[in-house]
PDB file of C-alpha atoms in Angstrom:
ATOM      1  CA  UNK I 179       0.000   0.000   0.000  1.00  0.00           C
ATOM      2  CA  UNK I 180       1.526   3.149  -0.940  1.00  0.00           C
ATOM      3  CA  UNK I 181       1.488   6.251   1.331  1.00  0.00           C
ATOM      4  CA  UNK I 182      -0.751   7.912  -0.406  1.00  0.00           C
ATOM      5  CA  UNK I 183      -3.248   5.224   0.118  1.00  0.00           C
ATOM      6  CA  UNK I 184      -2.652   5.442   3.909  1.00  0.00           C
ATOM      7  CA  UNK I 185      -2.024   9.178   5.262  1.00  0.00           C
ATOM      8  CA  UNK I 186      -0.865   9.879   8.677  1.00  0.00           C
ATOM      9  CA  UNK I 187      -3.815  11.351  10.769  1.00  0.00           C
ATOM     10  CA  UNK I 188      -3.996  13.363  13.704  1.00  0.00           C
ATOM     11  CA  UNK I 189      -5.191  15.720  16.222  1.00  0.00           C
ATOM     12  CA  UNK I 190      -4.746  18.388  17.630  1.00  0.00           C
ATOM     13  CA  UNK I 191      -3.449  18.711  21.262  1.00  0.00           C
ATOM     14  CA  UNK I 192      -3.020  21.647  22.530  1.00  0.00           C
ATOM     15  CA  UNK I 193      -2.720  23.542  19.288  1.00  0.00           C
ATOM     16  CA  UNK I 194       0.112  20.868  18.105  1.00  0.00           C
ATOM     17  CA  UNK I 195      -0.605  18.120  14.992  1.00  0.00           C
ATOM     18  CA  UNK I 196       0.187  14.828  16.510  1.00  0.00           C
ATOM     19  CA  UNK I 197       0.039  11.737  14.437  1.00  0.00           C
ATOM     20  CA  UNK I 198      -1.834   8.408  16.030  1.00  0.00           C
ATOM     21  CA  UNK I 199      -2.170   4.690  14.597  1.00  0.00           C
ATOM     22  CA  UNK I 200      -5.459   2.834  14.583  1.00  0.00           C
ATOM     23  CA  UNK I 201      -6.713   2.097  17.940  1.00  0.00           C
ATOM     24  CA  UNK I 202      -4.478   4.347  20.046  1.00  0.00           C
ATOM     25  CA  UNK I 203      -6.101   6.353  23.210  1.00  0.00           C
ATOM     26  CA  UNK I 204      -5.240  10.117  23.489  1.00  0.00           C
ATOM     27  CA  UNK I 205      -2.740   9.147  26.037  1.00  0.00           C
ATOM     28  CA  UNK I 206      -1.115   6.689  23.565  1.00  0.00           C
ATOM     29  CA  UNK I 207      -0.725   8.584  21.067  1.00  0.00           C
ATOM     30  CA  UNK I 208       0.865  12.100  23.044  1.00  0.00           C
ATOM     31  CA  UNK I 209       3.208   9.887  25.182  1.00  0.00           C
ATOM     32  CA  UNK I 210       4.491   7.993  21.966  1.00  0.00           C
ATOM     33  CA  UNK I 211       5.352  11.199  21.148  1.00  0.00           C
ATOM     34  CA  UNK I 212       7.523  12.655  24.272  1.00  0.00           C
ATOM     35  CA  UNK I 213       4.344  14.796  25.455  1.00  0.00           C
ATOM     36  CA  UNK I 214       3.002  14.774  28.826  1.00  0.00           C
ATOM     37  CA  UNK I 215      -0.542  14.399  30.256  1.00  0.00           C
ATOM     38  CA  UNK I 216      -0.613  13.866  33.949  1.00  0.00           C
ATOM     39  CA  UNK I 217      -1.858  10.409  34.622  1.00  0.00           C
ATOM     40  CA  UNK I 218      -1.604   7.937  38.165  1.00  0.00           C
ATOM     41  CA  UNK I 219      -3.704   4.513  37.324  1.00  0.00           C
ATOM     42  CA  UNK I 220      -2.194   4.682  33.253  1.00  0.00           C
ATOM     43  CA  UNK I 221       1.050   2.294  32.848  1.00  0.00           C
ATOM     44  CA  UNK I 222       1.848   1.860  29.389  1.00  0.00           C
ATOM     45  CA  UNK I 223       1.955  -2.154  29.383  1.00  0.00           C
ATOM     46  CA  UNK I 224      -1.578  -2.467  30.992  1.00  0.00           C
ATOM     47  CA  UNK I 225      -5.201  -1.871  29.490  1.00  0.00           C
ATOM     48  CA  UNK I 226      -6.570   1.872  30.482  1.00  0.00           C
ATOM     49  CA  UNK I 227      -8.341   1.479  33.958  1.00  0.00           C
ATOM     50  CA  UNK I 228      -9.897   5.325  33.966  1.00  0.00           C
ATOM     51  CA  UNK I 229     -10.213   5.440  37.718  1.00  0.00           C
ATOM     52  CA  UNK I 230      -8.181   8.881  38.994  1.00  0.00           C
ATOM     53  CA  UNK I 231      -9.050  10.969  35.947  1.00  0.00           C
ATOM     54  CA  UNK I 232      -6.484  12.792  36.306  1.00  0.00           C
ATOM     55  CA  UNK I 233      -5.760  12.771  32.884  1.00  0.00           C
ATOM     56  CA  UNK I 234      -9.029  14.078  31.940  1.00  0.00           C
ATOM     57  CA  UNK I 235      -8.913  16.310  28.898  1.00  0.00           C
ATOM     58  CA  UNK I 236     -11.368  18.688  26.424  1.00  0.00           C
ATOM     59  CA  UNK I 237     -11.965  16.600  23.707  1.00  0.00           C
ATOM     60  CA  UNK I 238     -14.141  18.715  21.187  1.00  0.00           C
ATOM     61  CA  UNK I 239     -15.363  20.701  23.985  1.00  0.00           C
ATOM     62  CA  UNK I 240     -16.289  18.075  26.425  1.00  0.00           C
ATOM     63  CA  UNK I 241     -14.417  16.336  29.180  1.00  0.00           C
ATOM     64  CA  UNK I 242     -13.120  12.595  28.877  1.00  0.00           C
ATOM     65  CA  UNK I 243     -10.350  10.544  30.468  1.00  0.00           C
ATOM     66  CA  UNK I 244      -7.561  10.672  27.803  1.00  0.00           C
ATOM     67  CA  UNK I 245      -6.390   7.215  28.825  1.00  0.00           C
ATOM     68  CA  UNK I 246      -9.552   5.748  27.666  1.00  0.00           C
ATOM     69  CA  UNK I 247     -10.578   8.187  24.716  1.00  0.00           C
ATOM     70  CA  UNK I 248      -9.797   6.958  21.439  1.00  0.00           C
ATOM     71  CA  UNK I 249      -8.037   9.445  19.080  1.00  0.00           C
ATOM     72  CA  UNK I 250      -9.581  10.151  16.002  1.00  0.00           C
ATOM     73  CA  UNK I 251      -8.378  12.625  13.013  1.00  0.00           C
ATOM     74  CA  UNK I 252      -9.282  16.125  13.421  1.00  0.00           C
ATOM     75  CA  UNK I 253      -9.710  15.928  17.228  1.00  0.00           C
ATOM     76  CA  UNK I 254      -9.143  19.306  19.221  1.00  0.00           C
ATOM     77  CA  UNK I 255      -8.143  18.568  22.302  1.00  0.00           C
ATOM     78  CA  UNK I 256      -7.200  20.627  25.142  1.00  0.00           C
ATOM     79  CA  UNK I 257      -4.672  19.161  28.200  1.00  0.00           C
ATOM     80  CA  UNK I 258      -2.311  22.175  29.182  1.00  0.00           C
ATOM     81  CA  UNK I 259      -5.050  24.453  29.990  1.00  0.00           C
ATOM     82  CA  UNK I 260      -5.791  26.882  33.501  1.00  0.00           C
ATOM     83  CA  UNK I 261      -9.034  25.169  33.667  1.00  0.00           C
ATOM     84  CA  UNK I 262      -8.011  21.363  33.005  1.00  0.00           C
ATOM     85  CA  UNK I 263      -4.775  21.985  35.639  1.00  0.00           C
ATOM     86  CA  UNK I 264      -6.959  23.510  38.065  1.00  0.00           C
ATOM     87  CA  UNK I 265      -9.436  20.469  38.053  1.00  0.00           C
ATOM     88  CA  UNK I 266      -6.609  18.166  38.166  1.00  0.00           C
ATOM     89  CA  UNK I 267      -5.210  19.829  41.201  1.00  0.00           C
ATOM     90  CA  UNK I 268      -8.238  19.766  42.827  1.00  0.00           C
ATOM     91  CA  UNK I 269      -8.472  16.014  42.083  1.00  0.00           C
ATOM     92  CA  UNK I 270      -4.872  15.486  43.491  1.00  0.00           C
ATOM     93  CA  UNK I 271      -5.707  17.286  46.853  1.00  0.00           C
ATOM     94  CA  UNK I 272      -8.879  14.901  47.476  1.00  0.00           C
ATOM     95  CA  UNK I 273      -6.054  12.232  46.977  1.00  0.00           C
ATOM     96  CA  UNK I 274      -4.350  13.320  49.820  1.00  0.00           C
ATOM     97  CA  UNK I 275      -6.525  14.008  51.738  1.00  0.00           C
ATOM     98  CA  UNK I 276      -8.512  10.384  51.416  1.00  0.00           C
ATOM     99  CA  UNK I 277      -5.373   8.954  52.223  1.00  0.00           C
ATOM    100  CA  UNK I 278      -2.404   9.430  54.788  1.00  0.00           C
ATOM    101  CA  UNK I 279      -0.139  10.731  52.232  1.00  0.00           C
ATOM    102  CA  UNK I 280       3.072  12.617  54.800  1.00  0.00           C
ATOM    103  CA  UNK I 281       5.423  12.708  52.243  1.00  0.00           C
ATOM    104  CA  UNK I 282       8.449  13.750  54.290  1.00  0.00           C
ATOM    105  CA  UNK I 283       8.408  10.727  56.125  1.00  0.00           C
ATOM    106  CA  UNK I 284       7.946   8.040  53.191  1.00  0.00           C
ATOM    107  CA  UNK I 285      10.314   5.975  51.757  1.00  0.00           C
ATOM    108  CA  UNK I 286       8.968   6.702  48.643  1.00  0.00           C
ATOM    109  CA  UNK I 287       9.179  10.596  48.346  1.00  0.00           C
ATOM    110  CA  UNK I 288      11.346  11.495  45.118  1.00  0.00           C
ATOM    111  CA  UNK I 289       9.657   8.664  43.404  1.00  0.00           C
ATOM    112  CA  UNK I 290       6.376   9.082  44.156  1.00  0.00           C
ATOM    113  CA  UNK I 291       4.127   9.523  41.063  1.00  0.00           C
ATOM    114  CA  UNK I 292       1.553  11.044  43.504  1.00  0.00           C
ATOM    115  CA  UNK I 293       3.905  13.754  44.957  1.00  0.00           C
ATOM    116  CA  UNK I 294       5.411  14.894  41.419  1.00  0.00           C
ATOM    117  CA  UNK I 295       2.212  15.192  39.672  1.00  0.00           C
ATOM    118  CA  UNK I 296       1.463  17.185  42.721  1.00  0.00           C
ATOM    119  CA  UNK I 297       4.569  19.313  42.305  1.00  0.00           C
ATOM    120  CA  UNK I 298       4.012  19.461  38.345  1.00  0.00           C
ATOM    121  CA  UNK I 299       0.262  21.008  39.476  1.00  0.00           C
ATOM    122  CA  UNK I 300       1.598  23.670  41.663  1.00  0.00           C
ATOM    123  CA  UNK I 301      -0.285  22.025  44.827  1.00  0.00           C
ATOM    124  CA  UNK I 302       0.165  24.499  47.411  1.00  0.00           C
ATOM    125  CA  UNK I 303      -1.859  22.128  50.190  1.00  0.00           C
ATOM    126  CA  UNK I 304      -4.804  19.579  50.685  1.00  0.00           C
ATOM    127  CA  UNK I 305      -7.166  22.314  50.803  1.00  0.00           C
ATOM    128  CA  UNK I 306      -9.833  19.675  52.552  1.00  0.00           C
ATOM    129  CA  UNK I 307     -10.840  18.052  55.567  1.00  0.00           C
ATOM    130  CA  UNK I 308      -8.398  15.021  56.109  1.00  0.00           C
ATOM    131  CA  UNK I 309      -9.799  11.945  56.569  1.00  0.00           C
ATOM    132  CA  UNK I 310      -7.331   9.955  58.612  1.00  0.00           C
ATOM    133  CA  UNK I 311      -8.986   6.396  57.251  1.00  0.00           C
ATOM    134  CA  UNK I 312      -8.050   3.547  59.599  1.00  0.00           C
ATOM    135  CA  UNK I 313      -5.741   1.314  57.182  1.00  0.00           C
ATOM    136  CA  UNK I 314      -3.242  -1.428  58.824  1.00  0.00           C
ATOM    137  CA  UNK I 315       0.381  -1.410  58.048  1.00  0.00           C
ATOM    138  CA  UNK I 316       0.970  -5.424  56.931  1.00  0.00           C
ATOM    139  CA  UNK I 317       4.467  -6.099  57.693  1.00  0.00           C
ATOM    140  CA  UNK I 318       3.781 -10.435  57.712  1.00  0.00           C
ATOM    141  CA  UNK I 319       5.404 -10.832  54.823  1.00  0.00           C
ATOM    142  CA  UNK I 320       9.359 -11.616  54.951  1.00  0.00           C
ATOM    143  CA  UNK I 321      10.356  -9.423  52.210  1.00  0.00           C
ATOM    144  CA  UNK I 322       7.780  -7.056  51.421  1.00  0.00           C
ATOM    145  CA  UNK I 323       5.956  -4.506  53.483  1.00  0.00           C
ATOM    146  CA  UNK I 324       2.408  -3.167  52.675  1.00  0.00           C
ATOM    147  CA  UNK I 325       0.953   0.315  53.615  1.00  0.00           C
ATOM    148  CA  UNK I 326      -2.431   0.424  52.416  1.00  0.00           C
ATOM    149  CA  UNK I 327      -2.212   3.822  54.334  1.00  0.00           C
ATOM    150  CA  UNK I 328      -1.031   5.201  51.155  1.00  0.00           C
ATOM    151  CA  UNK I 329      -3.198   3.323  48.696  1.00  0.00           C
ATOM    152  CA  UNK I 330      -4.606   5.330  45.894  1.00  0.00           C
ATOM    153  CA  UNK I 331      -6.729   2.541  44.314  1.00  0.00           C
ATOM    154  CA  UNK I 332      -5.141   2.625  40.722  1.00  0.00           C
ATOM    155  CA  UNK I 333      -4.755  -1.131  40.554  1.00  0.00           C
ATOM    156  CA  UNK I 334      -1.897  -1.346  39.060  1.00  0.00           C
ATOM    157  CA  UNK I 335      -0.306  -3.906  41.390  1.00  0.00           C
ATOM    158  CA  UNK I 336      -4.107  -5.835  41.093  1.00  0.00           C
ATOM    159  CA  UNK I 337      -3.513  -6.135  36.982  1.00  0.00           C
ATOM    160  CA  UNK I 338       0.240  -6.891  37.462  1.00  0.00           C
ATOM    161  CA  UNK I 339      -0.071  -9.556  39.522  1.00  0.00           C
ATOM    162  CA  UNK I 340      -3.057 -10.698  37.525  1.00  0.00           C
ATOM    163  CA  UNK I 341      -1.882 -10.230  33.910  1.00  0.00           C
ATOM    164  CA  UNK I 342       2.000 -10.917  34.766  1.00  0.00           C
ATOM    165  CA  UNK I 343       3.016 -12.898  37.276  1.00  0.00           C
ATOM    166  CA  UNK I 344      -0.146 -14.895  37.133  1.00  0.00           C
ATOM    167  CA  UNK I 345      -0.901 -15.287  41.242  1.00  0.00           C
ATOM    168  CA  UNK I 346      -3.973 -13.237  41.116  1.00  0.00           C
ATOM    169  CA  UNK I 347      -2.234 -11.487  45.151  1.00  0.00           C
ATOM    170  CA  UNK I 348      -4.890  -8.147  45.480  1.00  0.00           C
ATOM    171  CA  UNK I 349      -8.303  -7.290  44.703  1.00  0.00           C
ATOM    172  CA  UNK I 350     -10.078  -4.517  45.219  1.00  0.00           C
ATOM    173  CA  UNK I 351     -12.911  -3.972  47.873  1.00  0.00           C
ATOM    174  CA  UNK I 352     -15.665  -2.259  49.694  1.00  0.00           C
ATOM    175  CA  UNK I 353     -18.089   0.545  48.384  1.00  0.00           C
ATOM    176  CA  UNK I 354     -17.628   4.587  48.442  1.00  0.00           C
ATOM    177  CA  UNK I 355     -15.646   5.747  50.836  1.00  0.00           C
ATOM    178  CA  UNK I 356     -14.174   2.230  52.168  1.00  0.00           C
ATOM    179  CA  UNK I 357     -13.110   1.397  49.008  1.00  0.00           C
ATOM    180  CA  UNK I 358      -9.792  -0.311  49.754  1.00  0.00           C
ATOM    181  CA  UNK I 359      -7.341  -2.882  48.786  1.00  0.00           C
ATOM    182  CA  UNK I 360      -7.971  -6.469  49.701  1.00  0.00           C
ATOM    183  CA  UNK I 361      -5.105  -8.873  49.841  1.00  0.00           C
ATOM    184  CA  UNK I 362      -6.257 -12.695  48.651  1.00  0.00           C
ATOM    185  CA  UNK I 363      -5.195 -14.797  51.368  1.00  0.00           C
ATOM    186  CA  UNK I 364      -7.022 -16.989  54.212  1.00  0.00           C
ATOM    187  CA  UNK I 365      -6.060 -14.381  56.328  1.00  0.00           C
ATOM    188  CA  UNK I 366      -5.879 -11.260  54.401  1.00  0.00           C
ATOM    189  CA  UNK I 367      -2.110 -11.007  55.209  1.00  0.00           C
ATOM    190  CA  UNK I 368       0.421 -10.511  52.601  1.00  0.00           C
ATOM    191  CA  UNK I 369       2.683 -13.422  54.305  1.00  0.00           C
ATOM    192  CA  UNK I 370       0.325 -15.949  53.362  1.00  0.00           C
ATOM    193  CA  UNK I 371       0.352 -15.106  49.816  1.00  0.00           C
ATOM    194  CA  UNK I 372       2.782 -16.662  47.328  1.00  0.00           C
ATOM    195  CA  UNK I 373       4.703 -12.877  46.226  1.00  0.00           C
ATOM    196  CA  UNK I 374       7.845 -12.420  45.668  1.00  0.00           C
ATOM    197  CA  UNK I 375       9.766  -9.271  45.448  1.00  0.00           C
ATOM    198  CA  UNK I 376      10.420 -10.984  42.064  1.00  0.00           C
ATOM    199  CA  UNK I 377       6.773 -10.351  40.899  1.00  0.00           C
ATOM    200  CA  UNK I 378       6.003  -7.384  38.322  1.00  0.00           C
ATOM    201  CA  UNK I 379       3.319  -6.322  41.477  1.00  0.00           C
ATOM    202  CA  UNK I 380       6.131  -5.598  43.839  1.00  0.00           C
ATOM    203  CA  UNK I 381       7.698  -3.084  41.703  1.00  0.00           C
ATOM    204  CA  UNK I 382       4.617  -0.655  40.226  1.00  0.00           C
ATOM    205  CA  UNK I 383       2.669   0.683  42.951  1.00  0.00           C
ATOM    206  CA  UNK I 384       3.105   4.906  42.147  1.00  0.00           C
ATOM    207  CA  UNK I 385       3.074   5.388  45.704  1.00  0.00           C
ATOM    208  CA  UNK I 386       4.452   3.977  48.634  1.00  0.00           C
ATOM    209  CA  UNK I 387       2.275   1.008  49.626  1.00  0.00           C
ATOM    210  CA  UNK I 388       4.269  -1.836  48.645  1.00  0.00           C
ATOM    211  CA  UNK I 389       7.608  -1.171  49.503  1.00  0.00           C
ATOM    212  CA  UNK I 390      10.992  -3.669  50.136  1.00  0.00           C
ATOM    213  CA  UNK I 391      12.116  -4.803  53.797  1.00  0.00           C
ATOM    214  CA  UNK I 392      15.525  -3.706  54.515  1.00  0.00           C
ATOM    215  CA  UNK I 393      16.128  -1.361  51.658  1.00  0.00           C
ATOM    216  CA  UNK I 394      14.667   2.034  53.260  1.00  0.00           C
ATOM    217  CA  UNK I 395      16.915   4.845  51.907  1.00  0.00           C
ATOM    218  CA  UNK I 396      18.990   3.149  50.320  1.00  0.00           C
ATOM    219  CA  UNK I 397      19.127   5.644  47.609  1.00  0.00           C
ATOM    220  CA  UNK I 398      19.477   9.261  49.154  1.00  0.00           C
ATOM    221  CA  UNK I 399      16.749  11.703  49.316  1.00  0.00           C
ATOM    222  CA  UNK I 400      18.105  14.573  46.119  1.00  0.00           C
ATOM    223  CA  UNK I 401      19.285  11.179  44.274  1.00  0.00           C
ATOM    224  CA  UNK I 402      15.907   9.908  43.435  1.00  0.00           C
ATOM    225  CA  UNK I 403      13.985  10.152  40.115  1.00  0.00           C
ATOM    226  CA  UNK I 404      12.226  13.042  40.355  1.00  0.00           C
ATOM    227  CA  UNK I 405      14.816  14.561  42.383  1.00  0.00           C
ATOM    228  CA  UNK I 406      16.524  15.027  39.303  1.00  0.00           C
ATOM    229  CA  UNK I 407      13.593  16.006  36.747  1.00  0.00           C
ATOM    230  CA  UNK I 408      10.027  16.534  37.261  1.00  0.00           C
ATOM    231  CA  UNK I 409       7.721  14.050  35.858  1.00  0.00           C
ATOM    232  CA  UNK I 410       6.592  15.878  32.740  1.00  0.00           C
ATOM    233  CA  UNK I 411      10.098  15.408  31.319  1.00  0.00           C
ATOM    234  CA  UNK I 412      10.075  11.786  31.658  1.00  0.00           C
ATOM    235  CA  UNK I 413       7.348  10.689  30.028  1.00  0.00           C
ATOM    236  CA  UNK I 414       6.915   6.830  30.378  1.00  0.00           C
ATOM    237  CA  UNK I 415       6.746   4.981  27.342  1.00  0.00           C
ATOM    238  CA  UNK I 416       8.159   7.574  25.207  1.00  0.00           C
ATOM    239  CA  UNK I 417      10.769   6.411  22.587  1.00  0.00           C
ATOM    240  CA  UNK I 418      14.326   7.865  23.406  1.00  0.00           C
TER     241      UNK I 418
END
């Protein structure tokens, strides 16, 4: 098939012509090319899950998750707007606040997708009520530590164990508010599951639930990855 018989299309984000194959969600297509939406529950080797909207963008005039909207040719879309960064902020601050997010304190601060999308916003505070939920700490398992404290219910570690390493480990839970992650074990403790620190679900949680025994600081606080650049220059999934 010559080219002529198959042009590039594309849309417009933000005033820019980017090219997308057949199939591709907005957020496919702009991080394929080195441009950054803020996302949290998006990984680029699972299925869109659409649950923080934080990459919600103006499609056409109206809102949609661009991790779940497919691109089409001639789309105007909208992402690096006052309006779309102030809704995301406002998103990320009800994130905080659901949770116990204290970031000085977590092993995870530096990479924590949660805390540089929050930077990237300009998040001066919560803004909100915290609501201190009641979430244990399970340390039963030898290698791995779990701080559903910190949970932000993206799934990722649900899918990876699911989809990857085949074991199936978390699920998620409850209704509204008590929403919450549910370990699949007798017991509900992580030590009677069959992870490893081996398993693709020990390694992408965005925050700092499932974290490494023994490894705390190992790499210094100003060393870390967004230490060095803030996460709209390191767009994942982007060719080099």
């Amino acid at each position: 098939m010559t080219e002529d018989m198959n042009p590039v299309q594309s849309f417009s984000l933000d005033g820019d012509d980017l090219p997308f194959a057949a199939g591709e969600t907005l957020l496919q297509a702009a991080t394929r090319a080195g441009r950054y939406i803020p996302h949290l529950c998006w990984h680029p080797d699972f299925a869109a899950h659409g649950s923080c909207r934080i990459c919600s963008v103006k499609v056409n005039g109206r809102v949609g998750a661009a991790c779940t909207v497919l691109a089409s040719a001639g789309q105007a879309v909208e992402s690096n707007t006052d309006e779309m960064n102030r809704q995301r902020k406002t998103l990320l601050q009800m994130l905080f606040v659901e949770g116990n997010h204290f970031c000085p304190s977590c092993e995870k601060s530096g990479n924590c997708l949660l805390q540089a999308t929050a930077y990237q916003m300009g998040m001066e505070g919560p803004h909100f009520e915290e609501f201190y939920p009641n979430r244990p700490v399970d340390a039963s398992h030898p290698d791995i530590l779990l701080d559903l404290n910190r949970c932000i219910l993206c799934e990722l570690c649900v899918r990876a164990s699911r989809e990857v390493d085949g074991k199936n480990i978390f699920a998620i839970g409850g209704h509204g508010v008590g929403t919450h992650l549910l370990v699949n074990s007798a017991s509900g403790q992580l030590g009677d599951t069959r992870m490893s620190l081996a398993d693709r679900a020990a390694h992408i949680c965005p925050v700092g639930v499932i974290l490494p025994k023994r490894r705390g600081f190992v790499i210094p606080i100003g060393q870390r990855r967004f230490d060095a650049k803030p996460v709209s220059q390191q767009v994942e999934g982007a060719p080099e």
